[in-house]
mmCIF file of C-alpha atoms in Angstrom:
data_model
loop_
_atom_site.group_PDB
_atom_site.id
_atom_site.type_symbol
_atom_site.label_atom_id
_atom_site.label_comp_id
_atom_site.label_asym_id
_atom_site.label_seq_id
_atom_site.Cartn_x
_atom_site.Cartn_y
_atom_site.Cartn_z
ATOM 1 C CA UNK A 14 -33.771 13.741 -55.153
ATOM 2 C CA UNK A 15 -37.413 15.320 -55.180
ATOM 3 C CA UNK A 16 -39.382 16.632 -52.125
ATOM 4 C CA UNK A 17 -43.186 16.187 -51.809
ATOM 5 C CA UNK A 18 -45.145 18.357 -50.154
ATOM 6 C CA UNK A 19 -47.981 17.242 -47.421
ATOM 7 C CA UNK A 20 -49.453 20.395 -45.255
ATOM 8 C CA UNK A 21 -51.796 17.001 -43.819
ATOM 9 C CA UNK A 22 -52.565 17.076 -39.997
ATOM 10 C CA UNK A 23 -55.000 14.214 -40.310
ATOM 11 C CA UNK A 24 -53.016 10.945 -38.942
ATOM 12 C CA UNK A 25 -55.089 8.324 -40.963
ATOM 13 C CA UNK A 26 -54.394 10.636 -44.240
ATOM 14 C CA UNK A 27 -51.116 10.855 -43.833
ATOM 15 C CA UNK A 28 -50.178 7.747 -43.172
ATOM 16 C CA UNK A 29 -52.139 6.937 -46.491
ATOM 17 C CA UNK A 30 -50.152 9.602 -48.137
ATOM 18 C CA UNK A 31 -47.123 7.933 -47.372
ATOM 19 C CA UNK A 32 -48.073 4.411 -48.041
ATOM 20 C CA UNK A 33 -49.532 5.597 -51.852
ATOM 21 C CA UNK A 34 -45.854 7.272 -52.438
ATOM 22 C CA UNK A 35 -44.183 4.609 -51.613
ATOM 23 C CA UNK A 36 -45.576 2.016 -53.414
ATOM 24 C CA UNK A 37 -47.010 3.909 -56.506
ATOM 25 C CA UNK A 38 -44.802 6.388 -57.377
ATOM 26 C CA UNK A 39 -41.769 6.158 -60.182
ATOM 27 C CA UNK A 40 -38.894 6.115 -58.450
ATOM 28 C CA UNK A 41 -35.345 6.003 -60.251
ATOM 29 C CA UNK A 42 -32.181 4.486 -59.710
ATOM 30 C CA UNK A 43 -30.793 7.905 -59.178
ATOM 31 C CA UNK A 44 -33.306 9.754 -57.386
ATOM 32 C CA UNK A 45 -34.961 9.537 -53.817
ATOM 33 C CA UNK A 46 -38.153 10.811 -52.809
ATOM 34 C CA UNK A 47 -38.614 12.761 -49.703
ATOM 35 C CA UNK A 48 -41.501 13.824 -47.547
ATOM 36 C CA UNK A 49 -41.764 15.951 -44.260
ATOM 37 C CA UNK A 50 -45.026 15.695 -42.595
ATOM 38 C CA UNK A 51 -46.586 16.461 -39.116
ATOM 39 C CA UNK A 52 -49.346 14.698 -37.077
ATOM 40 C CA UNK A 53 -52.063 15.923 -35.124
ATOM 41 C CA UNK A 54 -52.054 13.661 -32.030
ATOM 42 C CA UNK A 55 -52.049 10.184 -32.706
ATOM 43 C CA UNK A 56 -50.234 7.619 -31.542
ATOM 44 C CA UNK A 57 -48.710 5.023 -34.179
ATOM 45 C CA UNK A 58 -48.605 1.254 -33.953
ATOM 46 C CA UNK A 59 -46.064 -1.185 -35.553
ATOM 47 C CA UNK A 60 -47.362 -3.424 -38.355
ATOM 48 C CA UNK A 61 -47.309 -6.280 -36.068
ATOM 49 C CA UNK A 62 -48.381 -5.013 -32.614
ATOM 50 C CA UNK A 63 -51.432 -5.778 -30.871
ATOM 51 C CA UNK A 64 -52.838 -2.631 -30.764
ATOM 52 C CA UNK A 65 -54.926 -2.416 -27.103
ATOM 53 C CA UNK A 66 -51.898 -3.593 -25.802
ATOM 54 C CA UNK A 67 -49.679 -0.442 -26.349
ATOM 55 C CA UNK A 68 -52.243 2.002 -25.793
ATOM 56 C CA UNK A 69 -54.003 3.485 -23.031
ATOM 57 C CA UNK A 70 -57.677 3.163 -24.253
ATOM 58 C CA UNK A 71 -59.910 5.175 -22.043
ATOM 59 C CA UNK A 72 -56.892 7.946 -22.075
ATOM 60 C CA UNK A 73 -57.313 8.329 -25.580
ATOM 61 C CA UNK A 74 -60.611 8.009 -26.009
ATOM 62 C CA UNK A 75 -61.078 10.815 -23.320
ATOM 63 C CA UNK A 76 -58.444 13.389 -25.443
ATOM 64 C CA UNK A 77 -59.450 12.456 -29.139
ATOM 65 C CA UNK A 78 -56.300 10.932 -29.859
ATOM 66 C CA UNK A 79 -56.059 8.899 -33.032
ATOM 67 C CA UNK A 80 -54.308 5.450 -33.273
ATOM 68 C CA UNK A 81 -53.591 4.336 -36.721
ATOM 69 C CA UNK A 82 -51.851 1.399 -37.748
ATOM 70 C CA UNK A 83 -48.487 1.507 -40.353
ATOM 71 C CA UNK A 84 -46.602 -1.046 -42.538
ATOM 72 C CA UNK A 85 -43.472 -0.594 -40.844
ATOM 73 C CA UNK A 86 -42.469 -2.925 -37.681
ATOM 74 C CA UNK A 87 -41.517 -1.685 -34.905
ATOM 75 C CA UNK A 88 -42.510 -0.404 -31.541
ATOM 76 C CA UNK A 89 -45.454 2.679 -31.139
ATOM 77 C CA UNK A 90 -44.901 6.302 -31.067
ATOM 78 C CA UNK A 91 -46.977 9.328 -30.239
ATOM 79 C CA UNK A 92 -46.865 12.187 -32.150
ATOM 80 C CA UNK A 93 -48.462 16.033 -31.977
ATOM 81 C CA UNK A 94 -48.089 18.965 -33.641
ATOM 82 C CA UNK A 95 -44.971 18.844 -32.178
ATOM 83 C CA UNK A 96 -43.303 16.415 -33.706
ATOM 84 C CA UNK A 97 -41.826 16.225 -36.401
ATOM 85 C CA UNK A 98 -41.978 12.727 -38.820
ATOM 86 C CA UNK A 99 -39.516 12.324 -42.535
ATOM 87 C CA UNK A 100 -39.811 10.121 -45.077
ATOM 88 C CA UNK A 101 -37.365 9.086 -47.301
ATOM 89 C CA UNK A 102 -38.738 6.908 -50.755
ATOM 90 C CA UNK A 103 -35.979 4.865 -52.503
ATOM 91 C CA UNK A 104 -34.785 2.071 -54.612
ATOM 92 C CA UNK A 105 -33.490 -1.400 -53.107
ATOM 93 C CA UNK A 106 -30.073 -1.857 -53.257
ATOM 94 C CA UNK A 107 -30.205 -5.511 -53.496
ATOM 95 C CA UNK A 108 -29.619 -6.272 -49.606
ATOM 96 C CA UNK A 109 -33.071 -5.403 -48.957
ATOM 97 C CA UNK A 110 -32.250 -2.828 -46.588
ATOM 98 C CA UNK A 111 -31.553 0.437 -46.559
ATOM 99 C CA UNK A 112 -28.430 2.366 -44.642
ATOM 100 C CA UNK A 113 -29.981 4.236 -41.896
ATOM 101 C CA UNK A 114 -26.621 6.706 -41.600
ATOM 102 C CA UNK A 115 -27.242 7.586 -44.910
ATOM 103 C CA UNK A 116 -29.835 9.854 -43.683
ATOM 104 C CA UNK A 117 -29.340 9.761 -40.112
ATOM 105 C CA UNK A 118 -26.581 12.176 -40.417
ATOM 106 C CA UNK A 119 -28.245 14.636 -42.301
ATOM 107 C CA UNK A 120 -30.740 15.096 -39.719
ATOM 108 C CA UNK A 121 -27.637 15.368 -37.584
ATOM 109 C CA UNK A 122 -26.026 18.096 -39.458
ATOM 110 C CA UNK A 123 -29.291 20.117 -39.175
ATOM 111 C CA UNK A 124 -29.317 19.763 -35.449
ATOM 112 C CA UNK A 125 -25.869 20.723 -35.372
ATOM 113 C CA UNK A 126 -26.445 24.274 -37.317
ATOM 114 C CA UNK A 127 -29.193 24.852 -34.492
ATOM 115 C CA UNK A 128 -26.491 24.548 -32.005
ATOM 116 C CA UNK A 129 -27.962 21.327 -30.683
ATOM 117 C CA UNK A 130 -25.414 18.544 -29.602
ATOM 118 C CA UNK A 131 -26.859 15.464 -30.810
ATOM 119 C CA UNK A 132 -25.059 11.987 -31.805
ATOM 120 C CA UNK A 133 -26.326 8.930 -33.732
ATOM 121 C CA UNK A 134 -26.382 5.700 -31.404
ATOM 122 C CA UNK A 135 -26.611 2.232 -31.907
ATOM 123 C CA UNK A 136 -27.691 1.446 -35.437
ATOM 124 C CA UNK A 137 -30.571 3.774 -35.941
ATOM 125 C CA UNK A 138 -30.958 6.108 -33.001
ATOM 126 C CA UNK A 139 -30.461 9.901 -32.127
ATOM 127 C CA UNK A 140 -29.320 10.756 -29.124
ATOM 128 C CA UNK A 141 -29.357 14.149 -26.492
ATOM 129 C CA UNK A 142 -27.555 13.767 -23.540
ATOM 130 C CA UNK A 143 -28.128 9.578 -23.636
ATOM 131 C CA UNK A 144 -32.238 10.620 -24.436
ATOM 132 C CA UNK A 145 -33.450 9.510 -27.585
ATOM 133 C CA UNK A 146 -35.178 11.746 -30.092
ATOM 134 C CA UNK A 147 -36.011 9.810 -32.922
ATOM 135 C CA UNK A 148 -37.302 6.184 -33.895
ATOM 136 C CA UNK A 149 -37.111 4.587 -37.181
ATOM 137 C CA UNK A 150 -38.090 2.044 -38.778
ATOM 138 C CA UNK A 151 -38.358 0.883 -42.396
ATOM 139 C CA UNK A 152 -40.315 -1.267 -45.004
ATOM 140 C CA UNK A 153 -38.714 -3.011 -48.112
ATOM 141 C CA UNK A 154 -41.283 -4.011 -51.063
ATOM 142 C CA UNK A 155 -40.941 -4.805 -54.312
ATOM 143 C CA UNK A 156 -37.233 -3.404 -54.643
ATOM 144 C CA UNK A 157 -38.289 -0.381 -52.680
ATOM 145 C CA UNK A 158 -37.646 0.828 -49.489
ATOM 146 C CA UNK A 159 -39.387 3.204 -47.295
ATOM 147 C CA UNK A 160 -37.250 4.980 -44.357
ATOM 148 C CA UNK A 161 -39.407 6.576 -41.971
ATOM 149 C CA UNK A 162 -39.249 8.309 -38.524
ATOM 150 C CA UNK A 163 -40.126 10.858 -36.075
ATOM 151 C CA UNK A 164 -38.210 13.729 -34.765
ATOM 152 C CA UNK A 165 -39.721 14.753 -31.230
ATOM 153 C CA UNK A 166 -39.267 18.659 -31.740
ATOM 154 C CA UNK A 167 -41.555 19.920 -29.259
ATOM 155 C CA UNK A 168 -44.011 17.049 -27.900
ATOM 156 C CA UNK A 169 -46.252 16.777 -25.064
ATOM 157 C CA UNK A 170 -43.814 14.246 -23.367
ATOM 158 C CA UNK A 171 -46.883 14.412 -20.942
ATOM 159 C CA UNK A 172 -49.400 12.754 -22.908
ATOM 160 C CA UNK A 173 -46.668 10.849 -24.418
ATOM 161 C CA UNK A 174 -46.076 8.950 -20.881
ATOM 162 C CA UNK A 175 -50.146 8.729 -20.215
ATOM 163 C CA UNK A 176 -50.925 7.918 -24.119
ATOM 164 C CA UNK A 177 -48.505 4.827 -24.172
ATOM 165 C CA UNK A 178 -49.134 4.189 -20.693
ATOM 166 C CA UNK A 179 -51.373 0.782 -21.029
ATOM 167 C CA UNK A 180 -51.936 -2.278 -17.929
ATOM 168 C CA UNK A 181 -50.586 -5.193 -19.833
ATOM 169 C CA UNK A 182 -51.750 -7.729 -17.154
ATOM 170 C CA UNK A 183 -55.163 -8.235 -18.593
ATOM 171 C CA UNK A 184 -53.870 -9.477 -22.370
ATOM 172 C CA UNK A 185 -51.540 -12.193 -23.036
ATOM 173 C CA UNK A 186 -50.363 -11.868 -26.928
ATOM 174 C CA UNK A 187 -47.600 -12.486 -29.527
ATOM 175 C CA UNK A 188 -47.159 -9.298 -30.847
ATOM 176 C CA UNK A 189 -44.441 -7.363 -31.110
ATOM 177 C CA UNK A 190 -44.064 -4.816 -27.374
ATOM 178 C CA UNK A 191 -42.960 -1.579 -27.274
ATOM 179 C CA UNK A 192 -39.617 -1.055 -25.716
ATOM 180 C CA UNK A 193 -39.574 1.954 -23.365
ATOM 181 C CA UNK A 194 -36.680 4.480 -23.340
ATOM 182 C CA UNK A 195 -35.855 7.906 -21.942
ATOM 183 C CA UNK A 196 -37.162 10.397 -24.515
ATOM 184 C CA UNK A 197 -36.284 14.249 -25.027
ATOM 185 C CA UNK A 198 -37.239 16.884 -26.985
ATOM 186 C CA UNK A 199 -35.137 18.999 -29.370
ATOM 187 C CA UNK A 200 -35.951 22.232 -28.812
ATOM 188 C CA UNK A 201 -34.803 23.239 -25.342
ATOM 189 C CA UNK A 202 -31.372 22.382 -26.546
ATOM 190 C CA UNK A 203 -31.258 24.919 -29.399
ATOM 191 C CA UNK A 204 -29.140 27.968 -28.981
ATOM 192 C CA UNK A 205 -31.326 29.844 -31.470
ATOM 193 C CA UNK A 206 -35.159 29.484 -31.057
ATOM 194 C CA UNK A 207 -37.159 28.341 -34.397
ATOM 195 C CA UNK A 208 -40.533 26.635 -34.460
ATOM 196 C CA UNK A 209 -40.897 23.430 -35.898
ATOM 197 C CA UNK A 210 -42.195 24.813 -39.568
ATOM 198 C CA UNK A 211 -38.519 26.933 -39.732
ATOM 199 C CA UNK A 212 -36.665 23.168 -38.512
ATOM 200 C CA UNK A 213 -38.425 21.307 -40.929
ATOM 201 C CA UNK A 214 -37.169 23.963 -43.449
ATOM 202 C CA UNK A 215 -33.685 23.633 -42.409
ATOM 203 C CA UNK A 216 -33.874 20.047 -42.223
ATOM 204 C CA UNK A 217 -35.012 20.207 -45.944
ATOM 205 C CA UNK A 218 -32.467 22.876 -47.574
ATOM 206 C CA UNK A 219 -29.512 19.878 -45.341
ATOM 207 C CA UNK A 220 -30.645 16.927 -46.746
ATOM 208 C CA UNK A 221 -30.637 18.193 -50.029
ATOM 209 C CA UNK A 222 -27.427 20.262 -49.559
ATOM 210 C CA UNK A 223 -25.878 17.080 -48.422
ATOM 211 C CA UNK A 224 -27.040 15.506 -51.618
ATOM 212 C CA UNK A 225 -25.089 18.376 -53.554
ATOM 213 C CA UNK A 226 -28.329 19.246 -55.303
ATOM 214 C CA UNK A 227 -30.859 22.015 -54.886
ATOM 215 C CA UNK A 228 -34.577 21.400 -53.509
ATOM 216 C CA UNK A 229 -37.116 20.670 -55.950
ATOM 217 C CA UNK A 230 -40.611 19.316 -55.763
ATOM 218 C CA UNK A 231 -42.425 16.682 -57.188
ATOM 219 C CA UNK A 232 -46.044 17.217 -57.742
ATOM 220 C CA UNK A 233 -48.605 15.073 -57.378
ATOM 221 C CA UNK A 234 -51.562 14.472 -59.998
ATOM 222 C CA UNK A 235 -55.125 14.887 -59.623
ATOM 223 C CA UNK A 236 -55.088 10.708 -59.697
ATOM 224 C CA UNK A 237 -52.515 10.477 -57.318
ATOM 225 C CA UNK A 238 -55.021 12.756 -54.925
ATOM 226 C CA UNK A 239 -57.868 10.435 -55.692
ATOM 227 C CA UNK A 240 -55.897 7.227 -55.325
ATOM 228 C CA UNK A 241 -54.906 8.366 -51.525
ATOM 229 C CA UNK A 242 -58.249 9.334 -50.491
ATOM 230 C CA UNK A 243 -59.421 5.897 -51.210
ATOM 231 C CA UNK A 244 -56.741 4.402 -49.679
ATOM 232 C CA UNK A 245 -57.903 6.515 -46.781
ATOM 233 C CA UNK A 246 -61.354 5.849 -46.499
ATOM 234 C CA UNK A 247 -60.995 2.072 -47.811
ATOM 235 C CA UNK A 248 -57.761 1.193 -45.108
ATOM 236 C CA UNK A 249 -56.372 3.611 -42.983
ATOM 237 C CA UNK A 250 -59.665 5.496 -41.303
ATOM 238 C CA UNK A 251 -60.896 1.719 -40.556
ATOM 239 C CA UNK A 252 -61.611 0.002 -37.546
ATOM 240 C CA UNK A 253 -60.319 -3.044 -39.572
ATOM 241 C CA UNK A 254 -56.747 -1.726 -40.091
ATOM 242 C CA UNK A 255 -55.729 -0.178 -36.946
ATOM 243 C CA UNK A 256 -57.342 -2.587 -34.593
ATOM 244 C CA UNK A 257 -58.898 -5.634 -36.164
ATOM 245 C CA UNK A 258 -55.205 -6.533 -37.601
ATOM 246 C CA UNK A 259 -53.960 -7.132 -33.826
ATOM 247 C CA UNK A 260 -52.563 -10.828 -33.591
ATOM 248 C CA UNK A 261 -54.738 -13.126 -31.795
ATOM 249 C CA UNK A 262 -54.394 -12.199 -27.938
ATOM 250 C CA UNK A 263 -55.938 -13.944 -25.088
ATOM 251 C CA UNK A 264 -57.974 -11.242 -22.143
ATOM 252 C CA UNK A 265 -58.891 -12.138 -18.631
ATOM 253 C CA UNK A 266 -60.321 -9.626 -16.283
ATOM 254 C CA UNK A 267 -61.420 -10.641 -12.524
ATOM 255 C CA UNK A 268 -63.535 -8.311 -10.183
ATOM 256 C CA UNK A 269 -65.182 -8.638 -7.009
ATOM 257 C CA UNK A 270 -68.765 -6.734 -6.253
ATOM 258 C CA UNK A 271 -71.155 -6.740 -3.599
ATOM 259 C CA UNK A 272 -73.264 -9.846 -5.101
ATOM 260 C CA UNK A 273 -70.447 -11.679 -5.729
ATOM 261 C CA UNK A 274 -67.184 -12.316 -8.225
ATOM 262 C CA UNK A 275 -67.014 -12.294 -12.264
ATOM 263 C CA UNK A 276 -64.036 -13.625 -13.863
ATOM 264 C CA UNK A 277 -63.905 -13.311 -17.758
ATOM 265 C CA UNK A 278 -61.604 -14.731 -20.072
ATOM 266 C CA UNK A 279 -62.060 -15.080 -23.747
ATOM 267 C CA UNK A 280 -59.362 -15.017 -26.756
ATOM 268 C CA UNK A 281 -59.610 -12.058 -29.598
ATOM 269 C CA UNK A 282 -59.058 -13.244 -33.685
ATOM 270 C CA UNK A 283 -59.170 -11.132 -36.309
ATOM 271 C CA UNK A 284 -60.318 -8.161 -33.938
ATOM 272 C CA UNK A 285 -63.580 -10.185 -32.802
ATOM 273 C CA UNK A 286 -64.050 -12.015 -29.487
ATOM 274 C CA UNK A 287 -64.505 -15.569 -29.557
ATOM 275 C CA UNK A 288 -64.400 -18.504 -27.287
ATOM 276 C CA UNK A 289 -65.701 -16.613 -24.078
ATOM 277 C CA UNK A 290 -66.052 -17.955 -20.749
ATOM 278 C CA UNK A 291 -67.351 -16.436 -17.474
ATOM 279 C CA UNK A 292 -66.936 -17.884 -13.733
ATOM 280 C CA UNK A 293 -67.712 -16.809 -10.759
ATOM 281 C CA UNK A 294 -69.941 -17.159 -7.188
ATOM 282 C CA UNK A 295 -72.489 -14.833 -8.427
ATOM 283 C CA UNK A 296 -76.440 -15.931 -8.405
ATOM 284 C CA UNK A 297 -78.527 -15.555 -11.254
ATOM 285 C CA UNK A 298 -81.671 -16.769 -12.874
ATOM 286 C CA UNK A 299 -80.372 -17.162 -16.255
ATOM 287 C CA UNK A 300 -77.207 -19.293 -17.605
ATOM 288 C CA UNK A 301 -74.390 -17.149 -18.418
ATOM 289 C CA UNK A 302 -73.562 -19.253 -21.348
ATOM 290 C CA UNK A 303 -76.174 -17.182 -23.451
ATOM 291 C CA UNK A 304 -74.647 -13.752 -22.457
ATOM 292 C CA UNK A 305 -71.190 -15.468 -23.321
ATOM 293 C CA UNK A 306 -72.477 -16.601 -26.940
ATOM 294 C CA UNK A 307 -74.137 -12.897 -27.142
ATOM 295 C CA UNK A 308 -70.564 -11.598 -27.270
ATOM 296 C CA UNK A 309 -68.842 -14.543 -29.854
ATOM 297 C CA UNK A 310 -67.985 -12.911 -32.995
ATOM 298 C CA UNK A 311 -68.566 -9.514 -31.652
ATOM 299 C CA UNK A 312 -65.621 -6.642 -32.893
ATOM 300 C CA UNK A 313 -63.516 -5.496 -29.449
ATOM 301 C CA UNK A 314 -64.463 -2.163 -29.679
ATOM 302 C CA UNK A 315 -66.600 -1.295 -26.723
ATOM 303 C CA UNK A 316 -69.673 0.454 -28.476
ATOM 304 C CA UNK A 317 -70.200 -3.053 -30.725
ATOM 305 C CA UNK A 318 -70.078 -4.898 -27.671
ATOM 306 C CA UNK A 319 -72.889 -2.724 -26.267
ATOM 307 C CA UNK A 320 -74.927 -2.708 -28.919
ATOM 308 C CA UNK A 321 -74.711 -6.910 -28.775
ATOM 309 C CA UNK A 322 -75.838 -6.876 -24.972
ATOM 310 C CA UNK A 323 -78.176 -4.160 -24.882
ATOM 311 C CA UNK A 324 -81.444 -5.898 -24.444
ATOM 312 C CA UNK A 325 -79.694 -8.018 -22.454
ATOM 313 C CA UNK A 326 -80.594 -8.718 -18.285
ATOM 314 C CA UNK A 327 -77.439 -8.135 -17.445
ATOM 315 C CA UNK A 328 -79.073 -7.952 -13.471
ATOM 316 C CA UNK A 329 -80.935 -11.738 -13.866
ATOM 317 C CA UNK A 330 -77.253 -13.246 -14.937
ATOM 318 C CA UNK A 331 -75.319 -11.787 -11.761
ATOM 319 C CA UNK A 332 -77.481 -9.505 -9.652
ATOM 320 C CA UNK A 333 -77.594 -5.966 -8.973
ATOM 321 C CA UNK A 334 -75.129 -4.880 -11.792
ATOM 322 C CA UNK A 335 -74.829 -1.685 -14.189
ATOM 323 C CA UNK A 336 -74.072 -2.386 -17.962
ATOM 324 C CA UNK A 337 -70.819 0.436 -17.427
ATOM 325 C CA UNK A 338 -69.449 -1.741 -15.075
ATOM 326 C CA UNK A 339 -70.327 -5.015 -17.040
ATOM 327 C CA UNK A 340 -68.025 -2.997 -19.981
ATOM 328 C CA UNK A 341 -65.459 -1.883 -17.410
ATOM 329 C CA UNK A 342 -64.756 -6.044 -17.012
ATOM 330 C CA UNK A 343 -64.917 -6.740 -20.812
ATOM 331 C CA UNK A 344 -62.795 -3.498 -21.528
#
C-alpha cells in the first residue's frame, strides 16, 4: 500500500486527479493506492444525476460554489475545506466490487483514538448518534476499483442545507435523486481538539497501521502531472461534463404578470433545450413560435440563453416585460 499526495483545493482538479490515478496508474495484486484530498466548496454530483436538479442554482452561483460531475453513482455531496474526502485505488477481486468494511473500519479506528463514538451502519455508512458522516460510493473498470468518500470533519452544514436545497417541481427527469439524511460533523464529538490536516494525518498513519505496513509515498511523474491537467481542462472544468451529461429532463415553469400569463415547457438533451413551447393569454405583435425556435439547440446555462435572445423584442411577444424576468421563467 502507497499513499499519494494531493495539497489540491481546486474541485475540478481534483476530481481529475483522482480519475487519472485510477485508471492510469500500475496497480498490483498486492498493493493499494491511497489518496486524501480536500475540496474547496463544491458540491459533487453522481455520474448519473441530472445535475440542476440537485442543486440550488442561483445559491451557488451567488457564493462561487463549484459543481463538478464524478464517475461514481450515487447521490450529491457538498464539500468545504472542511471536509474531508479518501480514496482508496485497487485491484478487482473478480466480484466486481469492492468490500466497503475493508476500509470502513479503519476510518473507524481513527475516530475511535480521537475519542469519537462512531459505528458503521448499513452496508456503507458511518454513523454519530444515528447522523451520518460519510457517503461512499465506488466505480469498478477494467479490473479496478475505485472506493471513494467524504468524511464531514468540520462543514458548513449551513450551506450544506441551502447548497443542496433545489425546487424539484419545475423538472421532471430519470436521473438518479439524492436521498436526504440527517448529517453531523465529526469534530464536536472529539475529546481532544485537532484540525482536519492533524485527522487526515491520523487517519493516514491507521490505515496503514491496520495494513501492518509503514506509510510510504508514491510519486507522481512529470507525465502523470501533464496527463491530469489535460484531463482537467479537456473534461472536468467543462460545461459539457458537469452539466451537459444530465439525462434528458423535461422543465415547465408558469407565471402570472400584469399583461397576462406565460407558461413554458420544453425538454433538455444532451444539456441543450429543444422542443420548446410557450402558452399563455398574453398579447403580442409577433408569434412566439420564433422566440421558441430562438432558444432550440441553445446550452441550459442561463448566459447562452441570453446571448440567443438578446436582440430579441422580448416586449412585442408579451408586453411590458424585462429580459431578467423572461430568464427567471426559463431558469
Amino acid at each position: 500500500m502507497k499513499y499519494i499526495v494531493n495539497n489540491s483545493n481546486n474541485p475540478h482538479y481534483n476530481l481529475a486527479f483522482e480519475e487519472y490515478c485510477f485508471k492510469h496508474l500500475e496497480i498490483n495484486p498486492d498493493e493499494d493506492y491511497v489518496i486524501l484530498w480536500i475540496n474547496g466548496p463544491a458540491i459533487i454530483v453522481g455520474k448519473n444525476q441530472n445535475t440542476l436538479e440537485e442543486i440550488n442554482k442561483d445559491y451557488t452561483d451567488e457564493n462561487n460554489i463549484k459543481i463538478v460531475r464524478r464517475i461514481t453513482g450515487g447521490g450529491a455531496v457538498y464539500h468545504d475545506l472542511g471536509n474531508l474526502n479518501f480514496s482508496i485505488l485497487t485491484l478487482d477481486t473478480g466480484e466486481g466490487k469492492i468490500d466497503f468494511q475493508k476500509y470502513n473500519i479503519p476510518i473507524v479506528r481513527a475516530l475511535q483514538k480521537l475519542g469519537v463514538n462512531c459505528e458503521l451502519s448499513g452496508r456503507n455508512d458511518m454513523t454519530i448518534d444515528g447522523k451520518k458522516f460519510s457517503g461512499i460510493a465506488q466505480s469498478v473498470w477494467k479490473k479496478r476499483v475505485l472506493n471513494h468518500g467524504t468524511l464531514l470533519f468540520d462543514t458548513d452544514l449551513e450551506v450544506l442545507s441551502k447548497g443542496l436545497n433545489v425546487k424539484q417541481d419545475k423538472i421532471a427527469s430519470k436521473g438518479v435523486k439524492s436521498v436526504k439524511s440527517r448529517v453531523t460533523n465529526i469534530r464536536p464529538y472529539m475529546k481532544e481538539d485537532v484540525d482536519i490536516h492533524g485527522f487526515k494525518d491520523v487517519l493516514l498513519n491507521t490505515i496503514f497501521s491496520m495494513a501492518d505496513t509503514e506509510p510510504t509515498e508514491y510519486k507522481l511523474s512529470d507525465e502523470d502531472i501533464k496527463n491530469i491537467d489535460e484531463l482537467y481542462n479537456e473534461k472536468y472544468n467543462t460545461w459539457e461534463w458537469n452539466y451537459g451529461s444530465s439525462p434528458k429532463f423535461e422543465y415547465k415553469n408558469y407565471k402570472r404578470f400584469p399583461f397576462g400569463s406565460i407558461d413554458v415547457r420544453f425538454n433538455v438533451i444532451d444539456g441543450a433545450i429543444g422542443e420548446t413551447n410557450i402558452y399563455g393569454d398574453f398579447f403580442g405583435s409577433k408569434d412566439v413560435s420564433i422566440l421558441a425556435e430562438k432558444l432550440n439547440g441553445t446550452n441550459y446555462e442561463r448566459q447562452a440563453v441570453k446571448a440567443a435572445i438578446k436582440d430579441e423584442p422580448l416586449d412585442k411577444y408579451f408586453g411590458n416585460i424585462r429580459e431578467e424576468e423572461f430568464l427567471d421563467l426559463i431558469f
